[in-house]
Structures are given as C-alpha cells and as structure tokens.
Amino acid sequence: MNMKKVVIIGAGFGGLTAAKILAKYDFDITIIDKTNHHVFQPLLYQVATTALSPADIATPIRSVFSENKNVKVLLGEVHSINRETRKVLFNGSKIDFDYLIVATGSRHSYFGKNEWEKFAPGLKTMNDALKIREKILLSLEAAEKESDPVKRQKYLNFVIIGGGPTGVELAGAISEIVNKNVIPDFRNITASMTKVYLIEAMPKILSSYPDKLSSYAAGELKKLGVEVILNEKVTEINHHGVRVGDKFIESNNILWAAGNQASPLIISLNTEIDRGGRAVVKDDLSIKEDENIFIIGDAAAVKNKSGEYLPAIAPVAMQQGRYVAKIIAKNSAGNSRIAFKYNDKGTMATIGKAKAVGVVKGIKLSGLIAWLAWSFIHIAYLIGFRNRLRVMVEWMWYYITNRPGIRLIVKYTEDQQIKS
Ligand SMILES: Cc1cc2nc3c(=O)[nH]c(=O)nc-3n(C[C@H](O)[C@H](O)[C@H](O)COP(=O)(O)OP(=O)(O)OC[C@H]3O[C@@H](n4cnc5c(N)ncnc54)[C@H](O)[C@@H]3O)c2cc1C
C-alpha cells in the first residue's frame, strides 16, 4: 500500500507533538529541522545564565523517533514551499507531500531596526543562549581586569529590553545567579558594582498578566536590585550601550526580549500573513488556498472566540499539533472539520529563586507556590526521563549550594572578545 506522505517542517513544540501522534499511524512521515535537536525554549534563559547546560533542555529529534520506522528525520533549512507542485525545497533537495505541517516558530523582531541585533542579541535558540552566556561570562572577565571604574561599569551593566516573561526571567536570573553566585568567585568586582536594567515600553511589565501579579513581579525584581524602567522606548542601541528616554546606559550586555516575527518561510507559501509575518489560517489551521497545508504554533495567527490572538506559548503550539495530527489521521475533508479550540490552562513566569507568578485555570498565584507549580510543570513537559532527572538534580544542587555549575567559556574566538 502506498502510504500518504506527511512532511513536518520544524520539530519544536508544535511539530514534535504532531509527529509523535502521526507516527502511530500508517503515514510516510518526514520531519525537517534546521537543527538536530528539539529545544525546551522556556528554560533557555537558564542556559544563558549558567544555571543549566544545553544537554539538559535539548533532545536529538532523531532519538525521539528511533522506534518509529515510518518517520524520517532530515537536517536542513527549508527555503521555500511550492503549493502548486506540492514540494518542499531545502538544501538543494525537493520533497513531495500530501499533507504539510509548517511549525517553524518565530524569531526576534527589531521593529525594522535590524542593525540592533548584533549589539542586542535575542534568545530563541540554543545557539542564542550559548552566545549570551559567553557574552556575560566574558564581560565579567573583562571587568575583573579593568582598573578604570568608568570603563569597568560598562561590563557590569546588564540591560534587558522587553518586560514580557522572557525579559523578566532573564533580569531576575542575571541579578540572582550572576550577582549572588558567580561574582563572589572574582576578586576585583563585587555584586554591588553590577546594575541590571529592565526596560519596558508599556506602563507595566508582564503586560498580559493581571495588574496585581505585574506589580508583584516588579516589586520582587526591585528587591533583587533590578531597575525597572517603564513607559520608555529604546531609541538607539550601539556598540556603547542603549538610549532610553533621555538616558544613555553604557553596556556591553544588552539583551533583546521585545518582539517576535514569524519565520520568513511563511512568505513563500503566498498566503495571507499578518503584521507579525504569521499565516492567517482558517479555523481548522489550514491555509485558505489548500486544506491539507497547516500552519501551527508561533507561525500561525489564530484568534479565540473573543477575537483575541492566541498567545505565542508552548501549550498553544502543542494543542494545535495534536489537533492537526488528528485531522490528518482521520483524513477528514475540510468542510467536515470541527474548528480548533484552545484550552487555556494558564501562563507562568519566574522571577528568581523560589519566586514566580502565574494564572492557572483563572487562579492567580505568586511567590513560592507559583514557583513550585512552575517547576513541576516544566519538569513534566521536558522531553525524556534523562533530561527531567538532570534538570531536577541541577536545580537541587543549585538551590542547596547556591552554586550554578555551567560557567565554561568554550568558544573564545577573536570575534567574541570584548572590544572596549
Ligand atoms: C526564551 C523563551 C522562553 C519562553 N518561555 C515560555 C514559557 O515559559 N511558557 C510557554 O508556554 N512558552 C514559552 N515560550 C514560547 C514557546 O517556546 C513557543 O511558543 C513555542 O516554542 C512555539 O512552538 P512552535 O512549534 O511554533 O515553534 P518552535 O518551538 O520555536 O520550533 C520551531 C522549529 O522549527 C525549526 N525551523 C525554523 N525554521 C525552519 C526552516 N526554515 N527549516 C527547517 N526548520 C526550521 C526550528 O529549528 C525549531 O526547531 C518561550 C519562548 C522563548 C524563546
């Protein structure tokens, strides 16, 4: 029997979930990803701030499907999709599909100021996390050697742009892990010399959270020594630092957590996209032009019944992956499909050690209880028993000893050296 061909582009939360379900059926499945691993993005900030190592939060995609002979995994970046010929083009090859799932996620958006990226990297991939980790560690090394206090301060100023969950988590972790746990091993710099800034253009951080939780998070960040700057837009970023309002903050450590743009691959589909480059899909997550091409996760613009866009979070991508896999498994025709409905179980963000905020099933949580719930959920959703065990052991080690373990500078190349 000729099996139908399903091609899945991207093995993030959405693509991997769909593939795991479809693998149980008689389909010829090809997964294409530009990396060989699935990354648990919610914990990337812990890799960037030396708390976890890359292998703790990433899993080789191939290993997930080692028992599924009907699943092929290919490493490569898809550059375009031809709807008419039903082919995916990548790295010089063409692959046919009967069903296509595009789950390519998103990248940072610099709101048209792409030149800022080289001074203010964002955090989306393992590579990003390792670059940020290296940048932070190299800055501390440079500060240790610098005797001029003005020049030294530039290495000890950390500026995070964007007060959403990622910005809040980074600011809290940098303040806590770097200041309290890493700096004591240096001799010429102290935690009191460092300064962490969190800049948000809106009137509050965690803008999608209830006011009470946003204020709680801002208060906890302040206790950690973070200066939260609200209602201010960044107008300039360069080699020396960041301009925000009438202030220029000299910094060698600028991190971008402010905007998202869907993967550029979506454009090649020649379907309607929104301002964030996401495909505007039908309520069964297929595109208007083809009922067997689905876009899921961060790459899709989907509204809930109140007309608000679904957030770019892992549960949305996973539920969409599950939904689309079931449609394909049933081979149901476009007009007989029940619309996708997101089951909102809530959102959470950590602020530092043993502190978090969250809204779970409508209940507002903060402090230790929120952090325990956050930890439990994150461990539960990591792929593979080994990763769960490793993260638990690393966390326990850190929480008992206050000593994060992953502080190696391994890619010390010319272009990564500090320029003053
Ligand atoms: C730092 C950070 C923290 C986050 N924290 C949370 C959190 O606490 N809770 C939460 O729910 N969500 C969180 N999110 C959001 C969540 O991770 C995303 O919403 C989710 O990953 C989206 O899933 P996806 O499948 O759409 O894309 P992704 O998981 O991003 O996967 C996309 C995949 O596609 C691959 N790819 C991209 N382009 C191509 C191409 N052209 N060819 C081949 N492969 C390609 C990529 O390599 C990647 O593997 C966080 C995100 C980040 C970046």
Coordinates of C-alpha atoms and ligand atoms in Angstrom, one line a residue:
M1 CA 0.0 0.0 0.0
N2 CA 1.2 3.5 -0.9
M3 CA 1.3 5.5 2.3
K4 CA 0.3 9.1 2.3
K5 CA 3.3 11.5 2.7
V6 CA 3.3 13.9 5.6
V7 CA 6.0 16.5 5.8
I8 CA 6.5 18.4 9.0
I9 CA 8.8 21.4 8.9
G10 CA 10.1 22.2 12.4
A11 CA 10.4 19.9 15.4
G12 CA 9.6 22.5 18.1
F13 CA 6.6 22.1 20.4
G14 CA 4.0 22.0 17.6
G15 CA 5.8 19.9 15.0
L16 CA 7.1 17.3 17.5
T17 CA 3.7 16.9 19.1
A18 CA 2.1 16.3 15.7
A19 CA 4.8 13.9 14.6
K20 CA 4.5 11.8 17.8
I21 CA 0.8 11.3 17.2
L22 CA 1.1 10.6 13.4
A23 CA 4.0 8.2 13.9
K24 CA 1.4 5.7 15.3
Y25 CA -0.5 5.7 12.0
D26 CA 0.4 4.4 8.5
F27 CA 1.9 7.5 7.1
D28 CA 5.2 8.1 5.5
I29 CA 6.4 11.0 7.7
T30 CA 9.4 13.3 7.1
I31 CA 10.4 15.8 9.7
I32 CA 12.8 18.5 8.6
D33 CA 14.5 20.8 11.0
K34 CA 17.5 23.2 10.7
T35 CA 18.8 21.9 14.0
N36 CA 19.2 18.3 15.0
H37 CA 17.5 18.9 18.4
H38 CA 14.2 19.8 20.0
V39 CA 14.8 22.7 22.4
F40 CA 12.7 23.3 25.5
Q41 CA 12.7 27.1 25.0
P42 CA 11.1 28.0 28.4
L43 CA 14.3 27.0 30.1
L44 CA 16.7 28.7 27.6
Y45 CA 17.2 31.6 29.9
Q46 CA 18.7 29.2 32.5
V47 CA 21.3 28.0 29.9
A48 CA 22.0 31.7 29.1
T49 CA 22.6 32.5 32.8
T50 CA 24.8 29.4 33.6
A51 CA 22.2 27.5 35.6
L52 CA 21.7 24.6 33.2
S53 CA 23.7 23.1 30.4
P54 CA 22.5 22.7 26.8
A55 CA 22.0 18.9 27.0
D56 CA 19.7 19.4 30.0
I57 CA 17.0 21.0 27.9
A58 CA 17.5 19.7 24.4
T59 CA 16.9 16.3 22.8
P60 CA 18.1 14.9 19.4
I61 CA 15.0 14.8 17.2
R62 CA 16.2 11.5 15.7
S63 CA 16.3 9.8 19.1
V64 CA 12.7 10.7 19.8
F65 CA 11.6 8.6 16.8
S66 CA 14.2 5.8 16.9
E67 CA 11.4 3.2 17.3
N68 CA 9.2 4.7 14.5
K69 CA 10.3 3.2 11.2
N70 CA 7.8 5.3 9.3
V71 CA 9.4 8.6 10.5
K72 CA 12.5 10.1 8.7
V73 CA 14.3 13.0 10.2
L74 CA 16.3 15.3 7.9
L75 CA 18.6 18.1 9.0
G76 CA 18.3 21.1 6.8
E77 CA 16.7 24.5 6.4
V78 CA 13.6 24.7 4.2
H79 CA 13.8 27.8 2.0
S80 CA 10.5 27.6 0.1
I81 CA 7.3 25.7 -0.3
N82 CA 5.7 25.3 -3.7
R83 CA 1.9 24.8 -3.2
E84 CA 1.2 24.1 -6.8
T85 CA 3.7 21.3 -7.2
R86 CA 3.3 20.2 -3.6
K87 CA 7.0 20.2 -2.9
V88 CA 9.2 21.4 -0.1
L89 CA 12.6 22.8 -1.2
F90 CA 15.5 22.6 1.1
N91 CA 19.3 22.4 0.8
G92 CA 19.1 21.6 -2.9
S93 CA 16.5 18.7 -2.4
K94 CA 12.8 18.5 -3.1
I95 CA 10.3 16.5 -1.1
D96 CA 6.8 15.7 -2.1
F97 CA 3.9 15.9 0.3
D98 CA 0.2 15.0 0.5
Y99 CA -0.1 16.8 3.9
L100 CA 2.2 19.6 5.1
I101 CA 2.5 20.9 8.6
V102 CA 4.6 24.1 8.9
A103 CA 5.7 24.6 12.5
T104 CA 8.7 26.8 12.1
G105 CA 8.1 29.1 15.1
S106 CA 9.4 32.7 15.2
R107 CA 12.5 34.8 15.5
H108 CA 13.0 38.2 17.2
S109 CA 11.7 41.3 15.6
Y110 CA 13.7 44.5 16.0
F111 CA 10.8 46.6 14.6
G112 CA 12.7 47.5 11.5
K113 CA 16.0 48.2 13.3
N114 CA 17.7 45.0 12.3
E115 CA 21.1 46.6 12.9
W116 CA 20.4 46.4 16.6
E117 CA 20.6 42.6 16.6
K118 CA 24.4 42.5 16.7
F119 CA 24.5 44.6 19.9
A120 CA 21.4 43.2 21.5
P121 CA 21.0 39.5 20.8
G122 CA 17.7 37.8 21.5
L123 CA 17.0 34.4 23.0
K124 CA 15.3 31.8 20.8
T125 CA 17.7 29.0 20.1
M126 CA 20.4 27.1 21.9
N127 CA 23.0 29.0 19.9
D128 CA 21.5 32.3 21.1
A129 CA 21.6 31.0 24.7
L130 CA 25.3 30.0 24.4
K131 CA 26.2 33.3 22.8
I132 CA 24.5 35.2 25.6
R133 CA 26.2 33.0 28.3
E134 CA 29.6 33.6 26.7
K135 CA 28.9 37.4 26.5
I136 CA 28.0 37.6 30.2
L137 CA 31.0 35.5 31.3
L138 CA 33.4 37.4 29.1
S139 CA 32.1 40.7 30.4
L140 CA 32.8 39.6 34.0
E141 CA 36.3 38.5 33.0
A142 CA 36.9 41.9 31.3
A143 CA 35.5 43.8 34.4
E144 CA 37.9 41.8 36.6
K145 CA 40.9 43.0 34.6
E146 CA 39.7 46.7 34.2
S147 CA 41.1 49.1 36.7
D148 CA 39.3 52.2 35.3
P149 CA 35.9 52.3 37.2
V150 CA 34.1 54.1 34.3
K151 CA 35.3 51.6 31.7
R152 CA 34.6 48.7 34.1
Q153 CA 31.0 49.8 34.7
K154 CA 30.1 49.1 31.0
Y155 CA 30.9 45.4 31.6
L156 CA 28.9 45.3 34.8
N157 CA 25.7 47.0 33.4
F158 CA 23.1 44.5 32.1
V159 CA 20.3 45.9 30.0
I160 CA 17.3 43.7 29.1
I161 CA 14.9 45.2 26.6
G162 CA 11.3 43.9 26.9
G163 CA 9.4 43.2 30.1
G164 CA 7.5 40.1 28.9
P165 CA 8.1 36.7 30.6
T166 CA 11.4 36.2 28.9
G167 CA 12.7 39.7 29.9
V168 CA 11.5 39.2 33.5
E169 CA 13.1 35.8 33.7
L170 CA 16.4 37.0 32.3
A171 CA 16.5 40.1 34.6
G172 CA 15.7 38.0 37.7
A173 CA 18.2 35.2 36.8
I174 CA 21.0 37.6 35.9
S175 CA 20.6 39.6 39.1
E176 CA 20.4 36.5 41.2
I177 CA 22.7 34.0 39.6
V178 CA 25.4 36.3 38.2
N179 CA 25.4 38.8 41.1
K180 CA 25.0 36.5 44.1
N181 CA 26.5 33.2 42.9
V182 CA 29.1 33.9 40.2
I183 CA 30.7 37.2 41.1
P184 CA 31.8 36.1 44.6
D185 CA 34.5 34.0 42.8
F186 CA 36.0 37.2 41.4
R187 CA 38.4 39.3 43.4
N188 CA 38.2 42.8 41.9
I189 CA 34.5 43.1 41.3
T190 CA 31.6 42.8 43.7
A191 CA 27.9 42.3 43.2
S192 CA 27.2 45.9 44.4
M193 CA 29.0 47.1 41.3
T194 CA 26.7 45.5 38.9
K195 CA 23.4 47.1 37.7
V196 CA 20.6 45.2 35.9
Y197 CA 18.0 47.3 34.0
L198 CA 14.8 46.0 32.6
I199 CA 13.2 48.4 30.0
E200 CA 9.5 48.1 29.0
A201 CA 7.7 50.5 26.7
M202 CA 4.3 49.7 28.3
P203 CA 3.1 51.0 31.7
K204 CA 3.7 47.6 33.3
I205 CA 5.9 44.5 33.0
L206 CA 4.2 41.2 32.1
S207 CA 1.5 43.2 30.3
S208 CA -0.8 40.2 29.7
Y209 CA -0.9 39.4 33.4
P210 CA -3.4 40.8 36.0
D211 CA -2.1 44.1 37.5
K212 CA -1.6 42.6 40.9
L213 CA 0.8 40.0 39.5
S214 CA 2.7 42.5 37.4
S215 CA 3.2 44.7 40.4
Y216 CA 4.3 41.8 42.5
A217 CA 6.8 40.8 39.8
A218 CA 8.1 44.4 39.6
G219 CA 8.4 44.5 43.4
E220 CA 10.4 41.2 43.5
L221 CA 12.7 42.4 40.7
K222 CA 13.4 45.6 42.6
K223 CA 14.3 43.5 45.7
L224 CA 16.8 41.7 43.6
G225 CA 18.3 45.1 42.6
V226 CA 16.8 45.3 39.1
E227 CA 15.9 48.8 38.0
V228 CA 12.6 48.5 36.1
I229 CA 12.1 51.3 33.6
L230 CA 8.5 51.6 32.4
N231 CA 6.8 53.7 29.7
E232 CA 10.0 54.3 27.9
K233 CA 11.0 53.2 24.4
V234 CA 14.6 52.4 23.4
T235 CA 15.6 54.8 20.6
E236 CA 19.2 53.8 20.0
I237 CA 21.4 50.8 20.5
N238 CA 25.0 50.7 19.6
H239 CA 28.4 49.4 20.5
H240 CA 28.5 51.6 23.6
G241 CA 25.1 51.0 25.0
V242 CA 21.4 51.9 24.9
R243 CA 19.5 55.2 24.7
V244 CA 16.2 55.1 26.6
G245 CA 14.3 58.4 27.1
D246 CA 16.9 61.0 27.9
K247 CA 19.3 58.5 29.5
F248 CA 22.2 56.6 27.8
I249 CA 23.1 53.4 29.6
E250 CA 26.7 52.3 28.8
S251 CA 26.6 48.5 28.5
N252 CA 28.4 45.6 27.0
N253 CA 25.5 43.3 27.9
I254 CA 22.3 44.2 26.1
L255 CA 19.7 41.6 25.6
W256 CA 16.6 41.8 23.4
A257 CA 13.4 40.3 24.6
A258 CA 11.0 42.7 22.9
G259 CA 9.4 41.4 19.8
N260 CA 8.5 38.4 17.6
Q261 CA 8.4 37.8 13.9
A262 CA 7.2 34.5 12.3
S263 CA 9.7 32.5 10.4
P264 CA 10.3 34.0 6.9
L265 CA 9.4 30.7 5.3
I266 CA 5.7 31.5 5.7
I267 CA 6.0 34.2 3.0
S268 CA 6.9 31.6 0.4
L269 CA 3.5 30.0 0.9
N270 CA 2.0 33.0 -0.8
T271 CA -0.9 33.1 1.6
E272 CA -2.3 35.9 3.7
I273 CA 0.0 37.0 6.6
D274 CA -0.4 39.4 9.5
R275 CA 1.9 42.2 10.6
G276 CA 4.0 39.7 12.6
G277 CA 4.5 37.6 9.4
R278 CA 2.2 34.9 10.7
A279 CA -0.1 33.0 8.4
V280 CA -3.7 33.9 8.8
V281 CA -5.2 30.4 8.9
K282 CA -8.7 29.1 8.8
D283 CA -10.3 27.7 12.0
D284 CA -9.0 24.3 11.1
L285 CA -5.5 25.8 11.0
S286 CA -5.2 25.1 7.2
I287 CA -4.5 27.9 4.8
K288 CA -7.3 29.3 2.6
E289 CA -5.7 28.0 -0.6
D290 CA -5.1 24.4 0.5
E291 CA -7.0 22.4 3.0
N292 CA -4.0 20.0 3.5
I293 CA -1.4 22.6 4.3
F294 CA -1.5 23.5 8.0
I295 CA 0.4 26.2 9.9
I296 CA 0.7 25.8 13.7
G297 CA 2.3 27.4 16.7
D298 CA 4.1 30.7 16.7
A299 CA 3.9 30.8 12.9
A300 CA 0.1 31.0 12.8
A301 CA -2.2 33.9 13.6
V302 CA -5.2 32.3 15.3
K303 CA -7.9 34.1 17.3
N304 CA -10.0 32.8 20.2
K305 CA -13.8 33.3 20.3
S306 CA -13.4 36.7 21.9
G307 CA -11.4 37.8 18.8
E308 CA -8.0 38.0 20.6
Y309 CA -4.9 36.4 19.2
L310 CA -3.8 33.3 20.9
P311 CA -0.5 33.9 22.8
A312 CA 2.8 32.6 21.4
I313 CA 3.3 29.9 24.0
A314 CA 4.1 26.2 24.1
P315 CA 0.6 24.9 25.1
V316 CA -0.9 26.6 22.0
A317 CA 1.6 25.0 19.7
M318 CA 1.2 21.6 21.3
Q319 CA -2.6 21.6 21.2
Q320 CA -2.5 22.8 17.6
G321 CA 0.0 20.0 16.8
R322 CA -2.3 17.4 18.4
Y323 CA -5.4 18.9 16.6
V324 CA -3.8 18.8 13.2
A325 CA -2.4 15.3 13.6
K326 CA -5.9 14.0 14.4
I327 CA -7.4 15.7 11.3
I328 CA -4.7 14.1 9.1
A329 CA -5.1 10.7 10.9
K330 CA -8.8 10.8 10.2
N331 CA -8.3 12.1 6.7
S332 CA -11.2 14.4 7.3
A333 CA -12.3 16.7 4.5
G334 CA -12.0 20.5 5.0
N335 CA -15.8 21.1 5.4
S336 CA -16.3 18.3 8.0
R337 CA -13.6 19.5 10.4
I338 CA -14.5 20.9 13.9
A339 CA -12.8 24.2 14.5
F340 CA -9.6 24.3 16.7
K341 CA -10.4 25.4 20.2
Y342 CA -7.6 26.4 22.6
N343 CA -7.9 25.0 26.1
D344 CA -6.3 27.8 28.2
K345 CA -4.7 26.2 31.3
G346 CA -2.8 29.4 32.2
T347 CA 0.6 31.1 32.0
M348 CA 3.5 31.4 34.4
A349 CA 6.8 33.3 34.7
T350 CA 9.6 33.0 37.2
I351 CA 11.3 36.0 38.9
G352 CA 14.1 34.3 40.6
K353 CA 14.9 31.6 43.0
A354 CA 11.6 30.3 44.5
K355 CA 9.5 33.2 43.2
A356 CA 7.1 33.2 40.3
V357 CA 3.8 34.5 39.1
G358 CA 1.1 32.7 37.2
V359 CA -2.6 32.4 36.3
V360 CA -3.7 28.8 36.4
K361 CA -7.3 28.0 35.4
G362 CA -8.2 31.6 36.3
I363 CA -6.5 31.4 39.8
K364 CA -3.8 34.0 40.4
L365 CA -0.7 32.5 42.0
S366 CA 2.5 34.3 43.2
G367 CA 5.6 33.5 45.4
L368 CA 6.8 30.1 46.4
I369 CA 3.5 28.2 45.5
A370 CA 3.7 29.7 41.9
W371 CA 7.3 28.7 41.6
L372 CA 6.6 25.1 42.8
A373 CA 3.8 24.9 40.2
W374 CA 6.2 26.4 37.6
S375 CA 9.0 23.9 38.4
F376 CA 6.6 20.9 38.4
I377 CA 5.1 21.8 35.0
H378 CA 8.5 22.5 33.4
I379 CA 9.9 19.2 34.6
A380 CA 6.8 17.3 33.5
Y381 CA 7.0 18.8 29.9
L382 CA 10.7 18.2 29.3
I383 CA 11.2 15.5 26.7
G384 CA 12.8 12.4 28.1
F385 CA 13.3 11.0 31.6
R386 CA 17.1 11.7 31.5
N387 CA 16.5 15.4 30.9
R388 CA 13.9 15.6 33.7
L389 CA 16.3 13.9 36.1
R390 CA 19.3 16.1 35.0
V391 CA 17.3 19.3 35.5
M392 CA 16.0 18.2 38.9
V393 CA 19.5 17.3 40.0
E394 CA 20.9 20.6 38.7
W395 CA 18.2 22.6 40.4
M396 CA 18.5 20.8 43.7
W397 CA 22.3 21.3 43.6
Y398 CA 21.9 25.0 42.9
Y399 CA 19.2 25.6 45.5
I400 CA 21.1 23.8 48.2
T401 CA 24.6 25.1 47.4
N402 CA 23.8 28.4 45.6
R403 CA 26.4 27.4 43.1
P404 CA 25.4 27.2 39.4
G405 CA 27.6 24.8 37.6
I406 CA 27.9 25.8 34.0
R407 CA 30.4 28.6 33.7
L408 CA 32.7 27.5 30.9
I409 CA 33.9 29.8 28.2
V410 CA 34.4 27.4 25.3
K411 CA 34.1 29.4 22.1
Y412 CA 36.7 32.0 22.9
T413 CA 37.3 33.3 19.4
E414 CA 38.6 36.6 18.1
D415 CA 35.2 38.0 17.2
Q416 CA 33.8 37.2 20.6
Q417 CA 36.5 39.0 22.5
I418 CA 35.5 42.1 24.4
K419 CA 36.0 45.4 22.5
S420 CA 36.3 48.4 24.6
Ligands
LIG1 C1 13.2 32.3 25.7 C2 11.8 31.8 25.6 C3 11.1 31.5 26.7 C4 9.8 31.0 26.6 N1 9.1 30.7 27.7 C5 7.9 30.1 27.6 C6 7.2 29.6 28.8 O1 7.6 29.8 29.9 N2 6.0 29.0 28.6 C7 5.5 28.8 27.3 O2 4.4 28.2 27.2 N3 6.1 29.3 26.2 C8 7.3 29.9 26.3 N4 7.9 30.3 25.2 C9 7.2 30.3 23.9 C10 7.3 28.9 23.3 O3 8.6 28.3 23.5 C11 6.9 29.0 21.9 O4 5.6 29.5 21.8 C12 6.9 27.6 21.2 O5 8.2 27.1 21.2 C13 6.3 27.7 19.8 O6 6.4 26.4 19.3 P1 6.5 26.2 17.7 O7 6.4 24.7 17.5 O8 5.6 27.1 17.0 O9 8.0 26.7 17.3 P2 9.4 26.3 18.0 O10 9.2 25.5 19.2 O11 10.1 27.6 18.0 O12 10.0 25.4 16.9 C14 10.3 25.8 15.6 C15 11.3 24.7 15.0 O13 11.3 25.0 13.6 C16 12.7 24.9 13.2 N5 12.8 25.7 12.0 C17 12.5 27.1 11.9 N6 12.7 27.5 10.6 C18 13.0 26.4 9.9 C19 13.3 26.2 8.5 N7 13.2 27.2 7.6 N8 13.6 24.9 8.1 C20 13.7 23.9 9.0 N9 13.4 24.1 10.3 C21 13.1 25.3 10.7 C22 13.5 25.4 14.4 O14 14.8 24.9 14.3 C23 12.7 24.8 15.5 O15 13.1 23.5 15.9 C24 9.2 30.8 25.3 C25 10.0 31.1 24.2 C26 11.3 31.6 24.3 C27 12.1 31.9 23.1

